[in-house]
Short mmCIF file of C-alpha atoms and ligand atoms in Angstrom, two decimals:
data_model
loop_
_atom_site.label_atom_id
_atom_site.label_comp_id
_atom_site.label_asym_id
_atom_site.label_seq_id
_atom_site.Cartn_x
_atom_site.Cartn_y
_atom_site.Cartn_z
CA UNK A 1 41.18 -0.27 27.55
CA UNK A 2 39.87 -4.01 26.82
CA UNK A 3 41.01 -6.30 29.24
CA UNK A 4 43.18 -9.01 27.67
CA UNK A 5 43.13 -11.53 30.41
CA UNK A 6 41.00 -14.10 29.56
CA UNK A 7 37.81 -14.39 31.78
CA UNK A 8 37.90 -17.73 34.04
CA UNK A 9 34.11 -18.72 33.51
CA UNK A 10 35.04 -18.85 29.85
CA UNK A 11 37.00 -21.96 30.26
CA UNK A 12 35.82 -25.40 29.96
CA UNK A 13 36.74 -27.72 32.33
CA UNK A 14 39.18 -29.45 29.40
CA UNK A 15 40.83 -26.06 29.05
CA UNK A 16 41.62 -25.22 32.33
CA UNK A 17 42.98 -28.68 32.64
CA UNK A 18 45.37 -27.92 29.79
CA UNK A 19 46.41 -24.19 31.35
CA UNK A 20 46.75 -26.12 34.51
CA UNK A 21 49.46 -28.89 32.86
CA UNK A 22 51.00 -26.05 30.71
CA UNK A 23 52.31 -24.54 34.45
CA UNK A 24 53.59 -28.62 35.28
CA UNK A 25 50.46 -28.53 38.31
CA UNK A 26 49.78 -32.08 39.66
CA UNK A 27 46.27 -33.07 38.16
CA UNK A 28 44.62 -32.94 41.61
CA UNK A 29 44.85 -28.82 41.30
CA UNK A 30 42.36 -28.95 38.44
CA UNK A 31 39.52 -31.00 40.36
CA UNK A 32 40.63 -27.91 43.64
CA UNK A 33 40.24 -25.13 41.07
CA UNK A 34 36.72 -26.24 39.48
CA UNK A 35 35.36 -26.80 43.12
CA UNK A 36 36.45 -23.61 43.99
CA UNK A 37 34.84 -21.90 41.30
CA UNK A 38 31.45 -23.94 41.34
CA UNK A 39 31.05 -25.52 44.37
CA UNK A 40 32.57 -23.25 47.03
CA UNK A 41 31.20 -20.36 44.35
CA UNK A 42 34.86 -18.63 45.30
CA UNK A 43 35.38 -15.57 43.02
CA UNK A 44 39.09 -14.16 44.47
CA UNK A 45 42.45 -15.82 43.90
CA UNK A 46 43.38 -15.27 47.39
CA UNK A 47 40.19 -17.81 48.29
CA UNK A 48 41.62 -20.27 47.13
CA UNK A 49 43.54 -21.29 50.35
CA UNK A 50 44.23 -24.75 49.22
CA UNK A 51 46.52 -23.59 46.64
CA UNK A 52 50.36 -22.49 47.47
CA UNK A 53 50.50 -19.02 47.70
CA UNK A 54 52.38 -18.75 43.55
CA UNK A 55 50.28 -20.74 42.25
CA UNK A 56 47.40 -17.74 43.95
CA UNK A 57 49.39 -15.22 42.83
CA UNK A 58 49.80 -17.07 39.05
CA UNK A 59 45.67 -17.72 38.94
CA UNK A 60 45.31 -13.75 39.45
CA UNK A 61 47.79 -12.32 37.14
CA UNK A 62 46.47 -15.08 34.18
CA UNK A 63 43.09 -14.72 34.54
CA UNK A 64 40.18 -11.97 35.64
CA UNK A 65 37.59 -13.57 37.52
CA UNK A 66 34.83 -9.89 37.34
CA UNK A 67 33.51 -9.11 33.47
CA UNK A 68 30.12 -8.04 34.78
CA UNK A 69 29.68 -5.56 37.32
CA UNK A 70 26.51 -4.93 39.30
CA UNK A 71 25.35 -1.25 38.94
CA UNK A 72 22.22 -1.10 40.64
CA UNK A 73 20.32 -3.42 42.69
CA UNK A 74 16.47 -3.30 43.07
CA UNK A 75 13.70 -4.94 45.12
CA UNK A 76 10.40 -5.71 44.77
CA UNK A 77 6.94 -7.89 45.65
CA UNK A 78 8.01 -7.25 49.31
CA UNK A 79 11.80 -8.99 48.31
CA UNK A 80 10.59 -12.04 46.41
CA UNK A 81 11.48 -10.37 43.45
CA UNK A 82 14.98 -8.64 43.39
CA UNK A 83 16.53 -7.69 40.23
CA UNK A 84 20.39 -6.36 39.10
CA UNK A 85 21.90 -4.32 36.48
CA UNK A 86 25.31 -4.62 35.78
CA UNK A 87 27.72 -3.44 32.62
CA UNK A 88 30.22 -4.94 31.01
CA UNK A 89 33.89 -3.45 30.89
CA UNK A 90 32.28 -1.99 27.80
CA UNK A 91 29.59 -0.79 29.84
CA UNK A 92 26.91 -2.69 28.14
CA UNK A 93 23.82 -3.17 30.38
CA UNK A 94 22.94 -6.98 31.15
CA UNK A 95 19.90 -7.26 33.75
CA UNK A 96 19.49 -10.33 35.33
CA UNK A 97 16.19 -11.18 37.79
CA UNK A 98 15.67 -13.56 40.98
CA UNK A 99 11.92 -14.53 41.47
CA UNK A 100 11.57 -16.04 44.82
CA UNK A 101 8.42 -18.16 46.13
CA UNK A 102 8.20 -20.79 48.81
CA UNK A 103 10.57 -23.22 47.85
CA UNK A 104 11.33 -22.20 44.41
CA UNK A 105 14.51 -19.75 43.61
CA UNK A 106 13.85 -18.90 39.75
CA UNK A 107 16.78 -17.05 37.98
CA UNK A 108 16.25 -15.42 34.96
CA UNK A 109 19.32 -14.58 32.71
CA UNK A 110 20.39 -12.56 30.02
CA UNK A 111 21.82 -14.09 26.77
CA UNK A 112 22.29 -10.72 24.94
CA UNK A 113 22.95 -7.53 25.98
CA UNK A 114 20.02 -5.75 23.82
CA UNK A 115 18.10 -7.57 21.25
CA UNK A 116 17.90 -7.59 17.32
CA UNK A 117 14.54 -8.84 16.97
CA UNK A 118 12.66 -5.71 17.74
CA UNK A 119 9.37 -6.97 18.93
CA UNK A 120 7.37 -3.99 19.66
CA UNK A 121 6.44 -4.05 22.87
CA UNK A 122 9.39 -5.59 24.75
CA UNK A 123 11.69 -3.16 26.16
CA UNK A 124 14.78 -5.22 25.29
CA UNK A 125 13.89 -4.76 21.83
CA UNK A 126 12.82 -1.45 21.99
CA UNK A 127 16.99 -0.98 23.09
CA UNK A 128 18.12 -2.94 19.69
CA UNK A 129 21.10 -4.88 19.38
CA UNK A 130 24.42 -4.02 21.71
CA UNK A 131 26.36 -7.19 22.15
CA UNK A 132 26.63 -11.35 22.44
CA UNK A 133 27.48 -12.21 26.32
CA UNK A 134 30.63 -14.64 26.34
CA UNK A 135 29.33 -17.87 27.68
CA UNK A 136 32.06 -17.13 31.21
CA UNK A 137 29.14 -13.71 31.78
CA UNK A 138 26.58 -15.86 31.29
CA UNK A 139 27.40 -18.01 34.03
CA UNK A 140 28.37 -14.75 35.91
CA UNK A 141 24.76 -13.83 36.35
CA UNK A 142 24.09 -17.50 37.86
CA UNK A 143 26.76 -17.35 40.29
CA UNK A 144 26.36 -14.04 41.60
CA UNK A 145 22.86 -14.89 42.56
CA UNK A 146 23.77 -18.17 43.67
CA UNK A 147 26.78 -16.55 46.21
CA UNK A 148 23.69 -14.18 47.52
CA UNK A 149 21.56 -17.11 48.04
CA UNK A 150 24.02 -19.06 49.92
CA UNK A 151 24.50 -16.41 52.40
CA UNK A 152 20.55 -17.21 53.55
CA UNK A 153 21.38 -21.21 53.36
CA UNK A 154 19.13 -21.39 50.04
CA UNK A 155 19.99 -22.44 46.26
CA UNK A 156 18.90 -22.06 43.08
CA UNK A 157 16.19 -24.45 41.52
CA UNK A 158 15.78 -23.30 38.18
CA UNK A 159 17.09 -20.95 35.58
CA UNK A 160 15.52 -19.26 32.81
CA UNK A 161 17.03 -17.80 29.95
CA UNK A 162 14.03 -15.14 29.64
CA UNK A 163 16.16 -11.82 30.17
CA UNK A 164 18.16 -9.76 28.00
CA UNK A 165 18.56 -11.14 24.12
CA UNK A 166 17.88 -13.90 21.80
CA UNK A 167 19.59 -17.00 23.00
CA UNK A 168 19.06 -18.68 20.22
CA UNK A 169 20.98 -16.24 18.24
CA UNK A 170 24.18 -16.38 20.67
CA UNK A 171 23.34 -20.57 20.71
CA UNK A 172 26.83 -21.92 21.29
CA UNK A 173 27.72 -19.57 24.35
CA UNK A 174 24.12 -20.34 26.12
CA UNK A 175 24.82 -24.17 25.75
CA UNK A 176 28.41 -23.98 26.65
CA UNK A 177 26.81 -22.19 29.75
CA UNK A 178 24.40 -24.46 30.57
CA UNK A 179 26.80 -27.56 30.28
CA UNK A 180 29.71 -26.15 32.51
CA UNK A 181 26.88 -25.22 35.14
CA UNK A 182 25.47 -28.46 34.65
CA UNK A 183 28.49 -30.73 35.79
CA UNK A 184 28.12 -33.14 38.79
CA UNK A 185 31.75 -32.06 40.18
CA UNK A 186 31.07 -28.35 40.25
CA UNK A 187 27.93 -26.53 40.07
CA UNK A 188 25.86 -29.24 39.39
CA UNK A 189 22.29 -27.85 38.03
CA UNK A 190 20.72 -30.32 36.25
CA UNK A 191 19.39 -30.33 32.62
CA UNK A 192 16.04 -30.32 33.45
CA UNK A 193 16.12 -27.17 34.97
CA UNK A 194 17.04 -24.97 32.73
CA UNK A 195 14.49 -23.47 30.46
CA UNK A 196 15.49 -21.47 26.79
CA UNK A 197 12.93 -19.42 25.80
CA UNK A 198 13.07 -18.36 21.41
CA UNK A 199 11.44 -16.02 19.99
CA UNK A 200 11.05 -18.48 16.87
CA UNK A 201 14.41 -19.17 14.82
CA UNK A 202 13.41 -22.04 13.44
CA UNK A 203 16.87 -23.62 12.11
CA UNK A 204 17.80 -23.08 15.29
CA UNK A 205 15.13 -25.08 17.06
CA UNK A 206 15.86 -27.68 14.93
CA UNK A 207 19.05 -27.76 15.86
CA UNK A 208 18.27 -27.87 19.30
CA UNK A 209 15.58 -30.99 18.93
CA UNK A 210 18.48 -32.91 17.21
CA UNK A 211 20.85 -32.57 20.56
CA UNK A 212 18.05 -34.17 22.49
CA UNK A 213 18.55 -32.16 25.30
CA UNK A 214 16.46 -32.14 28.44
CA UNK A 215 16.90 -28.85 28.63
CA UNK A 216 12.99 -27.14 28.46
CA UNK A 217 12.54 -24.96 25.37
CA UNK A 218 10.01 -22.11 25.63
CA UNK A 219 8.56 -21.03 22.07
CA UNK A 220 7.05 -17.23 21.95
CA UNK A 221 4.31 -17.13 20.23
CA UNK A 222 2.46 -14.03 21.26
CA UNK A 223 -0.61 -14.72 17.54
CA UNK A 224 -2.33 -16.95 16.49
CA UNK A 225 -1.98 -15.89 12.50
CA UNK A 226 0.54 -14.39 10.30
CA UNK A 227 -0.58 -10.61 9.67
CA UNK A 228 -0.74 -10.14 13.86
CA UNK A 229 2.35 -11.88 14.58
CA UNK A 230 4.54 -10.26 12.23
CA UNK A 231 3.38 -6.81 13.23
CA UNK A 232 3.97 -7.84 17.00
CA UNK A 233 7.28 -10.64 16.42
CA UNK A 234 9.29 -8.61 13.37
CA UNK A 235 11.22 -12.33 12.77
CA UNK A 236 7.78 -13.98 12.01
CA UNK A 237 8.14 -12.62 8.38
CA UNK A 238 11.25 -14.94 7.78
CA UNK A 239 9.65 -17.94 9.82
CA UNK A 240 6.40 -17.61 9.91
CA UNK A 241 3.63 -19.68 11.78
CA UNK A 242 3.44 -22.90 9.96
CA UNK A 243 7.13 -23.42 9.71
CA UNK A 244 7.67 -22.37 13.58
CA UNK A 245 4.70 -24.38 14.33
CA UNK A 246 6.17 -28.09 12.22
CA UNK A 247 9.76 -27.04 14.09
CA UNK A 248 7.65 -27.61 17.07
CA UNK A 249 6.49 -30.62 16.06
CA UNK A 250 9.92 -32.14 15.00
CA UNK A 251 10.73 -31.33 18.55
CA UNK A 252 8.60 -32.96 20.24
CA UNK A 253 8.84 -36.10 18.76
CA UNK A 254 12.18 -36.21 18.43
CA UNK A 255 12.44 -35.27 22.31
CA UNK A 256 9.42 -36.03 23.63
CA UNK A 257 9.27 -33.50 25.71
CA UNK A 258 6.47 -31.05 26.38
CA UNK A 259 7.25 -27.62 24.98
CA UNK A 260 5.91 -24.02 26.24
CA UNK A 261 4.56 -21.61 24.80
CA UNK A 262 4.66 -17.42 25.61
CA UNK A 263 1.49 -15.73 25.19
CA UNK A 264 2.25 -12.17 26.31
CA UNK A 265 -1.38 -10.46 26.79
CA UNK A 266 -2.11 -7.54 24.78
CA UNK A 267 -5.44 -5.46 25.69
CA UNK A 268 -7.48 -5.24 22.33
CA UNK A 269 -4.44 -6.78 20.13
CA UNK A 270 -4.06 -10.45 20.66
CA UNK A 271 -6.45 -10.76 23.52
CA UNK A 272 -9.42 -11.88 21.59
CA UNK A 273 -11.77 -15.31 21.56
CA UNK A 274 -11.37 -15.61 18.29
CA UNK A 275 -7.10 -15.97 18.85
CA UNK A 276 -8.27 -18.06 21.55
CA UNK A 277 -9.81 -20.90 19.03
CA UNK A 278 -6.93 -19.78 16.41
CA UNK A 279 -4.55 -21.18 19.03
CA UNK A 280 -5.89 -24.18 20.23
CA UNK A 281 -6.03 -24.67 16.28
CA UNK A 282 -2.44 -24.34 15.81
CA UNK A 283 -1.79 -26.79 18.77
CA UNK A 284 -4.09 -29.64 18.47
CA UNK A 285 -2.68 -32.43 18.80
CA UNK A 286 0.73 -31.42 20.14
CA UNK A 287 2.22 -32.39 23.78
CA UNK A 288 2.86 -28.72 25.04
CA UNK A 289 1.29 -25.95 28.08
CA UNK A 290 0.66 -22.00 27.59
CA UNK A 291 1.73 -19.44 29.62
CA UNK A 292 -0.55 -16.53 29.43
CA UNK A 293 1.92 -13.34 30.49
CA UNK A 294 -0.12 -10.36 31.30
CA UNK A 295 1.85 -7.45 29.28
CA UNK A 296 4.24 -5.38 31.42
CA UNK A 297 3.63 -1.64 29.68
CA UNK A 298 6.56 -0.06 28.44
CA UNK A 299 7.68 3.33 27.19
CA UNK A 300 8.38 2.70 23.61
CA UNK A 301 4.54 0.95 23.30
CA UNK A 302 1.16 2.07 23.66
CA UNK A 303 -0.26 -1.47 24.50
CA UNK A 304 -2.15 -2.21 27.90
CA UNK A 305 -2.47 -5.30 29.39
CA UNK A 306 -6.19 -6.93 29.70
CA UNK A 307 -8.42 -7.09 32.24
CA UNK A 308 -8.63 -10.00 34.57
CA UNK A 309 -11.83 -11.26 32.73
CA UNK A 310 -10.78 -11.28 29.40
CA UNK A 311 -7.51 -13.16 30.62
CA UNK A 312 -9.68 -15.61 32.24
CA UNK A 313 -11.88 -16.27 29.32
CA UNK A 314 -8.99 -16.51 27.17
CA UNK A 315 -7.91 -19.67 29.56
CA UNK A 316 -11.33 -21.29 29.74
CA UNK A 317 -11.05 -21.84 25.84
CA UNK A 318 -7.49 -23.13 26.01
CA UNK A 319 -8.47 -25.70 28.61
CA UNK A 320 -12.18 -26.57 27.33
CA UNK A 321 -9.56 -27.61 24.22
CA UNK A 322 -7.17 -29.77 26.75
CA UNK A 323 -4.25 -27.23 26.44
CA UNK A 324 -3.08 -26.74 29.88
CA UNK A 325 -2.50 -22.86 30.71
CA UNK A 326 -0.74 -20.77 33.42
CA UNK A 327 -1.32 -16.91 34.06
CA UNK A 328 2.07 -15.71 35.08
CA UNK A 329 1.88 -13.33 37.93
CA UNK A 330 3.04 -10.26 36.68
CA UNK A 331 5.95 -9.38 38.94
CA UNK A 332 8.79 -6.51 39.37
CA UNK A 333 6.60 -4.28 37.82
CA UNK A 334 7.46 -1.09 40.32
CA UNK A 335 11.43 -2.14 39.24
CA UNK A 336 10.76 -2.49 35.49
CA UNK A 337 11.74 -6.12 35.68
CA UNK A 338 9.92 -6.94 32.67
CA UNK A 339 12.16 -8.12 29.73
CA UNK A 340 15.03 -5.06 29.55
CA UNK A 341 13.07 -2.31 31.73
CA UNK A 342 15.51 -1.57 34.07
CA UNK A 343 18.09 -1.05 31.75
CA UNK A 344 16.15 1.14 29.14
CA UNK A 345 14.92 3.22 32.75
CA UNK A 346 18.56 3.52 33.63
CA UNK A 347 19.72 4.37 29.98
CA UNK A 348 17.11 7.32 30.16
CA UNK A 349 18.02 8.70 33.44
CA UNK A 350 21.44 9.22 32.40
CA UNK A 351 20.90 10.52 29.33
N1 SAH B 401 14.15 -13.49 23.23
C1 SAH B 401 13.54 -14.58 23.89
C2 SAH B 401 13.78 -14.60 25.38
C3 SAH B 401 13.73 -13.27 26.09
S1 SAH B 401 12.16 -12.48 26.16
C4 SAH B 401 12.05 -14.61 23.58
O1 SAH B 401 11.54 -13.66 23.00
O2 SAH B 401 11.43 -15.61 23.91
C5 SAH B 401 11.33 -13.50 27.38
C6 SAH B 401 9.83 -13.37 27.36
O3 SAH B 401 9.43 -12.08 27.83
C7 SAH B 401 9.24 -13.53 25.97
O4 SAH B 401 8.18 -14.43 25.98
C8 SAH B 401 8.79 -12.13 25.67
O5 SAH B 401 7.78 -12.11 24.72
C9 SAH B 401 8.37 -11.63 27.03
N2 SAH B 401 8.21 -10.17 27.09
C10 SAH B 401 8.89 -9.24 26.38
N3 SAH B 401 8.45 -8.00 26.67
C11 SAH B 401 7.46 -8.15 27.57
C12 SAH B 401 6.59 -7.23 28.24
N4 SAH B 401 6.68 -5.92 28.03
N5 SAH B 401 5.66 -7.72 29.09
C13 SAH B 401 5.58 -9.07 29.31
N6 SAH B 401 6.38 -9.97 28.72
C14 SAH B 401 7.30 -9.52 27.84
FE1 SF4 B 402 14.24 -9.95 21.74
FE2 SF4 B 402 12.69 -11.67 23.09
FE3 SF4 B 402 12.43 -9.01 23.41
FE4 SF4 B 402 11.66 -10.14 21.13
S1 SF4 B 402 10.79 -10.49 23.17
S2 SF4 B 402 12.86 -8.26 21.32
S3 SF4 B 402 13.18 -11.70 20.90
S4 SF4 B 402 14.20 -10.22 23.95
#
């Protein structure tokens, strides 16, 4: 049975306002309620204390305030790295993982449960489409982590949506996300620290440039030319590298903001010098930073990741060419916590 209540993370501010008037509430109860939710991160009717016991009572027979529900926890890199699955009342699998290190809390959340794009060696893909999240599960993921961080005095600093999906291809719930968890009165996470990484729609990034956001935008580029990225990135054959690459372009200078790009590392595939030069081709000129990703092996692929050596070589080009480059630690490995690996795992056990 679907659950017809509406979900109370799926509400603007605006509309809870107008359920809020609908029940004649003074106007105070709205600023109460959104505090609740996103400040004091309260996820019961019955916390909210402030409110007359009806009105409690009213707020839990309206609205459910659980769509997502965590089904297996995991931990890894001695903690740092802890990672959840949890279904939908539909029992669609949504993973979402929390990379700790010194200061920095890192979030990354699922858009999608499953992906359409079907690159070949990401695990999400590998699963195929299953489902849009509703912008209200979206923010479910953040606050969960953010009620478990709390407990141990700490916050979140940043959120990436990195997980499960294609944001850009469920583009009005991510933003709608991103702007309720944004707001100075409640959650307040700024702009700036929320990354959206695409695996290259390009109407879509142009989209995205025109808002001007300062939301970061993360392009996955994974080749350097056509024939390799379409066998590795399907959605390269509708948009491939030169139109991806002048959406880029349009971004930055309409934003002026430096943009990121994914480079998973594939032993023997993309790993080569001569990508190397191909790349720093492509991004002459253009204000933006690589991040090399060491490939996390997964069942549906035969692909290893490189050695340390050819990774490192594969940097020393980028920078001799004044493209600054990271190599991302791989990390969750043991708990499949690369892109959709815990779910597929999970999917396979039970089956
Ligand atoms: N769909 C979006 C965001 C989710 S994937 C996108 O593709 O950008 C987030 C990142 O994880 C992408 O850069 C993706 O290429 C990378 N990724 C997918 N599978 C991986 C794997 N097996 N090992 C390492 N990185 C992987
Ligand atoms: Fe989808 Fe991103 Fe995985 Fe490609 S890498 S299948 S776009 S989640």
């Amino acid at each position: 049975m679907m659950n017809e209540r509406p979900l109370i993370y799926d509400l603007s501010r605006e509309e809870l306002g107008k359920v809020l008037e609908e029940w004649g509430e003074p106007t105070y109860r709205l600023r109460q309620l959104w505090e609740g939710l996103y400040h004091n991160l309260w996820h019961k009717a019955d916390q909210f204390t402030v409110f007359p016991k009806p009105l409690r009572q009213k707020l839990d027979s309206y609205f459910i305030f659980e769509s997502i529900f965590s089904e297996k926890e995991s931990l890894a890199d001695h903690g740092q790295t802890r990672k959840v699955l949890f279904h939908t009342l539909q029992g669609n699998p949504i993973e979402t993982v929390l990379m700790q290190a010194l200061d920095r809390n890192t979030l990354c959340i699922s858009s999608q449960s499953g992906c359409g794009m079907g690159c070949v060696f990401c695990a999400t893909g590998q699963m195929g489409f299953i489902a849009n999240l509703t912008s209200g599960q979206i923010i479910e993921q953040v606050l969960h982590f953010a009620r478990l961080l709390k407990k141990e005095n700490k916050t979140l600093s940043n959120i990436v949506v990195m997980g499960m999906g294609e944001p850009f291809h469920n583009f009005e719930n991510v933003i709608r996300a991103i702007d309720q968890l944004n707001d100075p009165n409640g959650f307040n996470l700024g702009e700036r620290r929320f990354t959206i990484s695409t695996v290259g729609i390009v109407p879509m990034i142009r989209k995205f440039a025109a808002l001007k956001r300062q939301i970061n935008l993360a392009i996955s580029l994974h080749a350097a030319d056509d024939e390799l990225r379409s066998q590795l990135v399907p959605i390269n054959r509708k948009y491939p590298l030169n139109t991806l690459l002048e959406a880029c372009r349009e971004y930055v200078n309409l934003t002026k903001r430096r943009l990121s790009f994914e480079w998973v590392m594939i032993k023997d595939i993309n790993d080569s010098i001569q990508q190397a030069y191909r790349l720093t081709k492509l991004l002459k000129g253009l204000l933006c930073h690589v991040n090399l990703i060491p490939l996390n092996p997964t069942e549906g692929y035969t692909g290893q990741s490189p050695p340390k050596q050819r990774i490192k070589e594969f940097k020393a080009i980028l920078e001799q060419n004044s493209i600054p480059c990271t190599v991302r630690l791989p990390r969750g490995i043991s708990i499949h916590a690369g892109c959709g690996q815990l779910a597929t795992f999970y999917q396979r056990q039970n089956s």
